[in-house]
XYZ file of C-alpha atoms in Angstrom:
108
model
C 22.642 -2.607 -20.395
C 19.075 -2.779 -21.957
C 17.774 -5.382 -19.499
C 19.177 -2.583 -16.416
C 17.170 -0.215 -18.122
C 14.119 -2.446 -18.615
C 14.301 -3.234 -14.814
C 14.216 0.727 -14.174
C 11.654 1.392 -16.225
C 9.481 -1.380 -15.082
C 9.997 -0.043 -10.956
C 9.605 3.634 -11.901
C 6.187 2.332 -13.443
C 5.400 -0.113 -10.206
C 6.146 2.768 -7.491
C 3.469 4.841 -9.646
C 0.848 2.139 -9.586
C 1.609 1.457 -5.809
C 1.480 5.169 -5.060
C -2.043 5.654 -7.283
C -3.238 3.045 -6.058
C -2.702 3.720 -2.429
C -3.803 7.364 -2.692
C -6.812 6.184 -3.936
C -7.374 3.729 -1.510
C -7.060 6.213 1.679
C -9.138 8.612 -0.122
C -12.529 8.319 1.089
C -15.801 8.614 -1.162
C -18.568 10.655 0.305
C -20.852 7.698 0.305
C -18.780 5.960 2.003
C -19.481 4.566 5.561
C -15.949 5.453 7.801
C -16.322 2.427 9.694
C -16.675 -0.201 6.524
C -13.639 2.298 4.968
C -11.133 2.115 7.973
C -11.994 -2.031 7.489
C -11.274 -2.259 4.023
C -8.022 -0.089 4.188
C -5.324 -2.345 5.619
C -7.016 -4.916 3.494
C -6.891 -2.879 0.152
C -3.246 -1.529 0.803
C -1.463 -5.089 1.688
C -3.493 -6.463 -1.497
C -2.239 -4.148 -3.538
C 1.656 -4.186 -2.604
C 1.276 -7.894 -2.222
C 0.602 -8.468 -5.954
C 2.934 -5.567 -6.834
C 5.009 -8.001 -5.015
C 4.603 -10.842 -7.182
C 4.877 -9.025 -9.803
C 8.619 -8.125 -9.280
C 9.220 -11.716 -7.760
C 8.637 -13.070 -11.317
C 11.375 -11.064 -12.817
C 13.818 -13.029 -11.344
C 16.180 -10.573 -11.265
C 17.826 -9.996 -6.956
C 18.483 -6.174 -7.621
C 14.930 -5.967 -9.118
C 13.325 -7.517 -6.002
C 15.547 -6.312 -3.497
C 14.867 -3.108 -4.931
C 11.011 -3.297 -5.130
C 10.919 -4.314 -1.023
C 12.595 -0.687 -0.761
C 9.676 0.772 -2.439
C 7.097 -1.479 -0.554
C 8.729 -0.125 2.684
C 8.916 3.813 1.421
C 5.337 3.205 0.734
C 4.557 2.066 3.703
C 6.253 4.508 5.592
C 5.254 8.173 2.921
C 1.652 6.866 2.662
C 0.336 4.333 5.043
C 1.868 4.996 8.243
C 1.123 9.137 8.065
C -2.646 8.250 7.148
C -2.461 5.958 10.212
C -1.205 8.726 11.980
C -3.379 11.692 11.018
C -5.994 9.520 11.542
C -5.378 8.492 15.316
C -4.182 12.285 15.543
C -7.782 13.503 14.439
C -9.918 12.115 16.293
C -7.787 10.305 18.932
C -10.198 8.005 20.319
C -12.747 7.489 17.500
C -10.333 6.978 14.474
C -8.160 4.861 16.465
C -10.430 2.678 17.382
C -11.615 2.294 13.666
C -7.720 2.068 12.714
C -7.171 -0.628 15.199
C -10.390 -2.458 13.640
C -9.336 -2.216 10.496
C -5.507 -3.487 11.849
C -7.323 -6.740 13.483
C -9.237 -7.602 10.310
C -5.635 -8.243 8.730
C -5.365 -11.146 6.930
C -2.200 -12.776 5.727
């Protein structure tokens, strides 16, 4: 039906924002001090999916939502959790311990 497709469209064109926007987000700028970016990253990432959230919530549509928490959790997983990783792989002591700062200064 044309509102199936219209759902479709709209989370093909959600995952792409989430995955931009997350890419961007772990990318450092050169400028940019490590510490204040390790801080900002949980903060950035869980803004970002939580208003992509919201988003979705307010089609009303189960399928539509249910599907969207896949995509939160794929993006999770693909992106977040193999920065995480790479990043306490790196530099095992230094990295984690900005990782795990950045993990405390979650707020939700």
């Amino acid at each position: 039906s044309t509102q199936s497709t219209g759902l479709g469209n709209y989370l093909l064109l959600e995952q792409y924002f989430m995955n931009q926007c997350v890419v961007k987000i772990l990318t450092p700028s050169p400028s940019q001090d490590p510490t204040q970016h390790a801080n900002n990253i949980v903060n950035e990432v869980f803004f970002i999916l939580k208003e992509s959230c919201n988003r979705a919530r307010l089609t009303y549509n189960i399928d539509t939502i249910a599907a969207f928490i896949n995509l939160v959790d794929t993006t999770l997983n693909d992106k977040f959790k193999t920065y995480l990783s790479n990043q306490a792989n790196l530099k095992s002591t230094g990295n984690l311990k900005l990782v795990l700062i950045g993990l405390n200064n979650i707020e939700l």
